[in-house]
CSV table of C-alpha atoms in Angstrom, one decimal:
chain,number,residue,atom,x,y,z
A,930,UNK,CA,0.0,0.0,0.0
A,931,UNK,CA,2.6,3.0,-0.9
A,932,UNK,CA,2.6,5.6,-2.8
A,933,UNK,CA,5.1,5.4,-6.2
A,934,UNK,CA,6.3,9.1,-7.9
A,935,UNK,CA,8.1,8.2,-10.7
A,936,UNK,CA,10.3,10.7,-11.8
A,937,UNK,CA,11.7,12.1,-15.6
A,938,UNK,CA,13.3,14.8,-15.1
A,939,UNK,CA,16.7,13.6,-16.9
A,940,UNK,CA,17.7,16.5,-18.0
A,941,UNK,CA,16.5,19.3,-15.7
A,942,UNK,CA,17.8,17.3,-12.9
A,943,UNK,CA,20.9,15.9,-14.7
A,944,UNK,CA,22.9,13.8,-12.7
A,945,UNK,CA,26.7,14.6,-14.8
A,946,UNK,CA,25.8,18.5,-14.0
A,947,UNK,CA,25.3,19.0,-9.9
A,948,UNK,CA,23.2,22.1,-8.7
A,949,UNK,CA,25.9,23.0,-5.8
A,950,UNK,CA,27.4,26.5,-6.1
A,951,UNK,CA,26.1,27.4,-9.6
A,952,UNK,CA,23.1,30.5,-10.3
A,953,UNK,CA,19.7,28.6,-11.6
A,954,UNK,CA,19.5,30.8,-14.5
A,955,UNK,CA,22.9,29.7,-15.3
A,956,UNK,CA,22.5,26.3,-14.6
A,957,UNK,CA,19.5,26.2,-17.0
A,958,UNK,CA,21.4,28.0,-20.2
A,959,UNK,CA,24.4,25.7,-19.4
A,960,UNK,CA,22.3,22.3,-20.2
A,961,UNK,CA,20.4,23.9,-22.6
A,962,UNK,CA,23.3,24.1,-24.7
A,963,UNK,CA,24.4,21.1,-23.7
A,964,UNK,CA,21.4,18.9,-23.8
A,965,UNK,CA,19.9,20.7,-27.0
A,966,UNK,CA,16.7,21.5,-25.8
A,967,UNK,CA,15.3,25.1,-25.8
A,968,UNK,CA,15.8,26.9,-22.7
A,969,UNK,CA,12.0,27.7,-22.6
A,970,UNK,CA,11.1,24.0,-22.0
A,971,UNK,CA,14.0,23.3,-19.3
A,972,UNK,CA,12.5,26.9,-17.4
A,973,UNK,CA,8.9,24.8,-17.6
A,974,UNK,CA,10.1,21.8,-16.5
A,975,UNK,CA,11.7,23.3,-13.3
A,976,UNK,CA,8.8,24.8,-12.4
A,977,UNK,CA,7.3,21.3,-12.4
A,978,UNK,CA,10.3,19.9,-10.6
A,979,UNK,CA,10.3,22.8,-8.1
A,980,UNK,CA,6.3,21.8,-7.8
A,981,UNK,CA,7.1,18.2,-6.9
A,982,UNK,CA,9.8,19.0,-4.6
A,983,UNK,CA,6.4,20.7,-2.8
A,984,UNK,CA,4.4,18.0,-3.0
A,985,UNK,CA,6.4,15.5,-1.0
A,986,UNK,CA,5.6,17.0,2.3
A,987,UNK,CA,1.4,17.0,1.5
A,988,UNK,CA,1.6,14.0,0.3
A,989,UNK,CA,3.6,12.7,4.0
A,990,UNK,CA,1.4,14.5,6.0
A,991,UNK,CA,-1.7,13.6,4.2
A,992,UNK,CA,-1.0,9.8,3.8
A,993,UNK,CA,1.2,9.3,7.2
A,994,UNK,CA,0.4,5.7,7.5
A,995,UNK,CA,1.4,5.1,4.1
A,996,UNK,CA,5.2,4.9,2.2
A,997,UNK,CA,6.3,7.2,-0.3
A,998,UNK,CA,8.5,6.0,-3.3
A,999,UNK,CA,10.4,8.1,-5.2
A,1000,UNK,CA,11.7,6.9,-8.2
A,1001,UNK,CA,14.5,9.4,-10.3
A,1002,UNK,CA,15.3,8.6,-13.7
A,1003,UNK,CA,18.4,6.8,-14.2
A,1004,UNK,CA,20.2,10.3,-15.5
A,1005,UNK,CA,18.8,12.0,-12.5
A,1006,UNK,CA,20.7,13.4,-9.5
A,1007,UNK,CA,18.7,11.9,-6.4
A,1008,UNK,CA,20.4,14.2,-4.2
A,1009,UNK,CA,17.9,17.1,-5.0
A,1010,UNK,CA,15.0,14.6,-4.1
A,1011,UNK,CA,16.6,13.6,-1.1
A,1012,UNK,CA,17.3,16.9,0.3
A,1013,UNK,CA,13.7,16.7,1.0
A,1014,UNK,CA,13.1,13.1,1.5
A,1015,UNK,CA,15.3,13.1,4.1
A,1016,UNK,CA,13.5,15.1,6.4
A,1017,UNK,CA,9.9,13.3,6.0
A,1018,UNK,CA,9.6,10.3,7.6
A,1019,UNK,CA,7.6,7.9,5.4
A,1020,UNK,CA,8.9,9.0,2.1
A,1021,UNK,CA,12.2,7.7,0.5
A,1022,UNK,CA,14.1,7.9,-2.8
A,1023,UNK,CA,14.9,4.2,-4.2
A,1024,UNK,CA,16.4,3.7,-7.6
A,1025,UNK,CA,17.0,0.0,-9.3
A,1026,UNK,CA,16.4,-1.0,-13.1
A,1027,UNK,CA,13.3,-3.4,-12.1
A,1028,UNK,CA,10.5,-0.6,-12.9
A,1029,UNK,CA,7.9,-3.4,-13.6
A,1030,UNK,CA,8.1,-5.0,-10.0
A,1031,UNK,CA,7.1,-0.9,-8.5
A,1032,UNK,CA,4.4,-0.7,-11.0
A,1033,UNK,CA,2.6,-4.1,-10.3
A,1034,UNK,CA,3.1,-3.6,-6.8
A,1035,UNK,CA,2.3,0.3,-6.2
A,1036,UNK,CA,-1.3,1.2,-5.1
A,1037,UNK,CA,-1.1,4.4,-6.7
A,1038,UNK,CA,1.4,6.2,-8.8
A,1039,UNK,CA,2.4,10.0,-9.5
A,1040,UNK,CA,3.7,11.2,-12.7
A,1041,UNK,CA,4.8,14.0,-15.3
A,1042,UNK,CA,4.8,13.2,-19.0
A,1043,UNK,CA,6.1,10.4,-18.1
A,1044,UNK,CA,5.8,7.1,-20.6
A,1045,UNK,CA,5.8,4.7,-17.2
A,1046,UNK,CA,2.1,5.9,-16.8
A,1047,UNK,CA,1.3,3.8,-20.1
A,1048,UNK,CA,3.1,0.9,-18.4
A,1049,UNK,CA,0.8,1.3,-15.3
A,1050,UNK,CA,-2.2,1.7,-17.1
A,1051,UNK,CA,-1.1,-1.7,-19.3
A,1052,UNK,CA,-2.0,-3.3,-15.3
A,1053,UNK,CA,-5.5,-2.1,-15.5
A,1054,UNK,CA,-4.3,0.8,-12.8
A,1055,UNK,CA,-5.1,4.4,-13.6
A,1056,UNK,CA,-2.2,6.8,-12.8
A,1057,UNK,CA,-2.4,10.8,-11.5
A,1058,UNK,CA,-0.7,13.1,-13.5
A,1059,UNK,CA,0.3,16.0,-11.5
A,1060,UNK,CA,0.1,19.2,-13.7
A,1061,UNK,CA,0.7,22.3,-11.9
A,1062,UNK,CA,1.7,24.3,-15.1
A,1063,UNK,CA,0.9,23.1,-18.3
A,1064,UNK,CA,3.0,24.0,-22.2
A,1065,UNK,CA,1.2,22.0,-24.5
A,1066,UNK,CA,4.6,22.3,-26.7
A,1067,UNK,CA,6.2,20.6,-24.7
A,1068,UNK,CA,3.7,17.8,-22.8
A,1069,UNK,CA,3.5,14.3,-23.8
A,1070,UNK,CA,0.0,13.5,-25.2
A,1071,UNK,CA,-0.2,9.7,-24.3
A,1072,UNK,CA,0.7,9.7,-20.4
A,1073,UNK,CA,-1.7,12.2,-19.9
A,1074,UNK,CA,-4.5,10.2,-21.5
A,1075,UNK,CA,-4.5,7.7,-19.5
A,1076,UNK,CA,-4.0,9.7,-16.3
A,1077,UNK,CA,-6.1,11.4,-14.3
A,1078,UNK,CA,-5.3,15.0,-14.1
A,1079,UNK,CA,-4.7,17.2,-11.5
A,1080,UNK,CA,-3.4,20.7,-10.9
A,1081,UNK,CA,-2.6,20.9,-7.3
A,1082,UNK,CA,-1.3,18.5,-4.0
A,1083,UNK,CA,-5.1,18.5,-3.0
A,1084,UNK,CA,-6.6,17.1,-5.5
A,1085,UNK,CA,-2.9,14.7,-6.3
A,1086,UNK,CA,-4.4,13.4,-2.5
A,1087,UNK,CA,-8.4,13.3,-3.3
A,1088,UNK,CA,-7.3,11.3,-6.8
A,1089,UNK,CA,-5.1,8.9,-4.3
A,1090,UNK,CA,-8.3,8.3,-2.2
A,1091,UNK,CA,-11.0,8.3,-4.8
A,1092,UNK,CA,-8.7,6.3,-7.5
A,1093,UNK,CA,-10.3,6.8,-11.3
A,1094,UNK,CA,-12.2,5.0,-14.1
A,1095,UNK,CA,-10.4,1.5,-15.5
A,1096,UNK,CA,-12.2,1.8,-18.5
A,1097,UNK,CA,-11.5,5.4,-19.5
A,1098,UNK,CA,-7.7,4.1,-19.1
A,1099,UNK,CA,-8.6,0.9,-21.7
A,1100,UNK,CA,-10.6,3.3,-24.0
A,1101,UNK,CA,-7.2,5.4,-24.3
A,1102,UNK,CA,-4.7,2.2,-24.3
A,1103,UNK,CA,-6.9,1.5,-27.6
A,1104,UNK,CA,-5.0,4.0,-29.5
A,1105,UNK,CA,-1.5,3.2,-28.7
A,1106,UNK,CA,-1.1,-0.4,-27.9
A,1107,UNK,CA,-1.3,-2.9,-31.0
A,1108,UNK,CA,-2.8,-5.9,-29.9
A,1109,UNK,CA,-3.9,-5.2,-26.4
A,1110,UNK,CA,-7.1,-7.5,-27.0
A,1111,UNK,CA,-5.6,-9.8,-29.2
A,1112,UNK,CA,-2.5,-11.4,-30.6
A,1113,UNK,CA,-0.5,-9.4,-32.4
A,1114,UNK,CA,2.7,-8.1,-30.4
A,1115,UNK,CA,3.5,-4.9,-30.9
A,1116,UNK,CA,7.2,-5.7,-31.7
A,1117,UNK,CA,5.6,-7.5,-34.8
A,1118,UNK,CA,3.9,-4.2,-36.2
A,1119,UNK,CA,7.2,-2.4,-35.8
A,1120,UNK,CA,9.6,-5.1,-37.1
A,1121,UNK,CA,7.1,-4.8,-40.2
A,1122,UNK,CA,7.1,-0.5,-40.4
A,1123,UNK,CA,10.8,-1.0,-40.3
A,1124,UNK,CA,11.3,-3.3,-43.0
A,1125,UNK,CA,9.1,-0.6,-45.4
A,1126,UNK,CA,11.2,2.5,-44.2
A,1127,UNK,CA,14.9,0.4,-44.3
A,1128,UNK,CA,16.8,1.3,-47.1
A,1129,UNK,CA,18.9,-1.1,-48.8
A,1130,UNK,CA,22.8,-1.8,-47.0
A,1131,UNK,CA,25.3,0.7,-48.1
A,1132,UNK,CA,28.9,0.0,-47.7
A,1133,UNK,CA,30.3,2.6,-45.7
A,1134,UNK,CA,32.8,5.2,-47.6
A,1135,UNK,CA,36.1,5.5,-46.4
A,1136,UNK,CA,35.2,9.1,-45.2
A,1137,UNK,CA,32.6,8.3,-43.1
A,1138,UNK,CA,34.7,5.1,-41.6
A,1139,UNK,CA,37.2,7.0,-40.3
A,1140,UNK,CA,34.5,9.6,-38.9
A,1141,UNK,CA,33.1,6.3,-37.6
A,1142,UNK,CA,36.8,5.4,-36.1
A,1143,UNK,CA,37.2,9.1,-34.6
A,1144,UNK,CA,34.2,9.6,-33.0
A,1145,UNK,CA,34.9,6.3,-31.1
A,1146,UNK,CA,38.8,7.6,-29.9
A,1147,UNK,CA,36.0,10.8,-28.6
A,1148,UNK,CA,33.7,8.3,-26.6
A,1149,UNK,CA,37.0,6.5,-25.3
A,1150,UNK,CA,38.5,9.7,-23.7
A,1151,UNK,CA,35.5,11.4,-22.7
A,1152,UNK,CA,35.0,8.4,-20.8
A,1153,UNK,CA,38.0,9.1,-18.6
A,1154,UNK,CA,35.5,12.2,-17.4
A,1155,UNK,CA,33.4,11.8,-13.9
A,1156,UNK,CA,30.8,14.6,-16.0
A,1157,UNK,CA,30.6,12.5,-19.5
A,1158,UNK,CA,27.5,10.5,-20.2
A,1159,UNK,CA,30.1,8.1,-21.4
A,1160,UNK,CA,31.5,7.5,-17.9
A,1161,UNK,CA,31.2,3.8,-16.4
A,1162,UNK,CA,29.7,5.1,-13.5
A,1163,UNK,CA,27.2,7.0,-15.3
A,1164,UNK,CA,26.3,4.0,-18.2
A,1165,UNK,CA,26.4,1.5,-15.5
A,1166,UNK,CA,23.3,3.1,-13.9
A,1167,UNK,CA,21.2,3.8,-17.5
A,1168,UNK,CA,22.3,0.1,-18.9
A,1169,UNK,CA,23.3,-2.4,-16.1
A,1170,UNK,CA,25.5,-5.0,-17.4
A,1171,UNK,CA,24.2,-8.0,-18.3
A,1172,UNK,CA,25.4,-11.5,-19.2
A,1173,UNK,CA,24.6,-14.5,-21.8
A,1174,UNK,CA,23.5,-16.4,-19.3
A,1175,UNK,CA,20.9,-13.9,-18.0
A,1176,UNK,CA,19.4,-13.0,-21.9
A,1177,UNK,CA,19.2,-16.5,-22.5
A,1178,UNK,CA,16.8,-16.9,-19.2
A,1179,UNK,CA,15.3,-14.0,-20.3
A,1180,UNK,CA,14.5,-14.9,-23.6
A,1181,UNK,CA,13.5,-18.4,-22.7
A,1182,UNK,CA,10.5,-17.1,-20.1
A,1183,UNK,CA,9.4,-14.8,-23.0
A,1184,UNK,CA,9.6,-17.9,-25.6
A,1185,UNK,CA,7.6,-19.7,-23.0
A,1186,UNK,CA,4.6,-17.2,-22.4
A,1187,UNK,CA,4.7,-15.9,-26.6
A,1188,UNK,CA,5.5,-19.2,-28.7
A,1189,UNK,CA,5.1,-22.9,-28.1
A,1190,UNK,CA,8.1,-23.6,-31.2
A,1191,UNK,CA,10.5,-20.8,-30.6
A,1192,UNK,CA,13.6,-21.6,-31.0
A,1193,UNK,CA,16.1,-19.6,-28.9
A,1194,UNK,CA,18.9,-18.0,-30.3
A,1195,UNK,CA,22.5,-17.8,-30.2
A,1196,UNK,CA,23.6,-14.9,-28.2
A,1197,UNK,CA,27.1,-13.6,-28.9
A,1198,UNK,CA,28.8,-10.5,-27.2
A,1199,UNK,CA,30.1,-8.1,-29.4
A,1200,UNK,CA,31.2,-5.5,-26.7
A,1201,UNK,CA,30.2,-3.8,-23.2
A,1202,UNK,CA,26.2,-4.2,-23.5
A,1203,UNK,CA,26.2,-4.9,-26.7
A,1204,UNK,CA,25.1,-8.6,-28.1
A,1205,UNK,CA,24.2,-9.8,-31.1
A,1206,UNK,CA,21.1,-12.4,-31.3
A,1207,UNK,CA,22.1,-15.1,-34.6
């Protein structure tokens, strides 16, 4: 019975750029150029931020007898959730790569423009989208379709208490799921829009192989950097390692639920997190 806030606030809250000792403003034009993404939409999504940061301590004193989870995104600094966690007794910030075991196990679950809502909604749950600005440039359609919307912590609480309509969540799910009520996976319909858009193989020119051969040497040094998204510390957090052994048990339990004749295949490492299925 406990709350779940999933968090994606990757890039506002970026974990390879720390908030300590820099000016906001600052802070905001640095990622911007950094991350790509106008400096309009990282001002709006701070205000959201900022707005959670708020909402921990209604939501503790509201629900007392109940746990808050905070989830951050994998490129997240959870220091800036913590900050406030840390001071409310029933709320915590707790990050691992299962996500599916939180959603099937959360009795309610908080959200921005996040995609996990769709996930939740798959478990015939209906997740609160908490909205206490709104840019329709920048929102997500689909999360909020299945969600139930709210502006402010007291109605975040009264959607918590009165929980929302199953169906209305299906009704959505409709128009972005292939095969929810049938048989058809959805890695089928994509496997098929890919082979239309796929261009035939090109062999590489020796121009753009050695681009190819640079821009790895790049990856390789910038590695050596505690602030690259290239960093082992950083990748090890996004894309946990992984071995043969464990996508071959992986593979096997989906084999058994999908297809009675699959046959599995052979799974060869090419590099760090990188296989290749024959």
């Amino acid at each position: 019975d406990f709350i779940l806030i999933n968090s994606n606030f990757g890039w506002l809250n970026y974990a390879l750029m720390p908030r300590k000792g820099e000016n906001p403003e600052e802070r905001l034009k640095a990622l911007a150029e950094r991350s790509g993404h106008p400096l309009d939409y990282l001002r709006y999504r701070q205000a959201v931020f900022d707005a959670f940061l708020e909402l921990l301590p209604v939501l503790s004193e509201e629900f007392p007898d109940r746990t808050i989870i905070v989830r951050p995104h994998p490129s997240e600094d959870p220091e800036a959730w913590k900050t406030v966690a840390d001071r409310l007794p029933n709320v915590k910030v707790v990050y691992d790569s299962d996500l599916v075991a939180w959603l099937m196990a959360a009795a309610a679950m908080i959200h921005n423009g996040c995609t996990t809502a769709v996930e939740y909604a798959l478990l015939d749950k209906m997740p609160v989208s908490f909205e206490p600005v709104r840019d329709e440039r920048y929102d997500s359609p689909q999360p909020r379709q299945v969600s139930i919307i709210t502006e402010s912590p007291e109605e975040v609480c009264a959607s918590i208490r009165d929980g929302g309509d199953a169906a209305q969540t299906r009704n959505a799910l409709a128009h972005m799921v292939a095969g929810l009520d049938g048989p058809r996976l959805s890695s089928a319909v994509i496997a098929e829009e890919l082979r239309e858009l796929a261009p035939e193989p090109t062999r590489p020119s020796p121009r753009g192989a050695l681009a190819g051969t640079l821009r790895t040497l790049e990856k390789r040094l910038a590695s050596l950097s505690p602030r690259s998204s290239s960093h082992s510390a950083y990748l090890g957090k996004k894309f946990p390692d992984i071995t043969e052994t464990e996508l071959e048990q992986r593979i096997g339990t989906l084999s058994d639920i999908l297809f009675s004749d699959y046959q599995l295949p052979q799974i060869v490492k090419m590099s760090d997190r990188v296989f290749r299925f024959k």
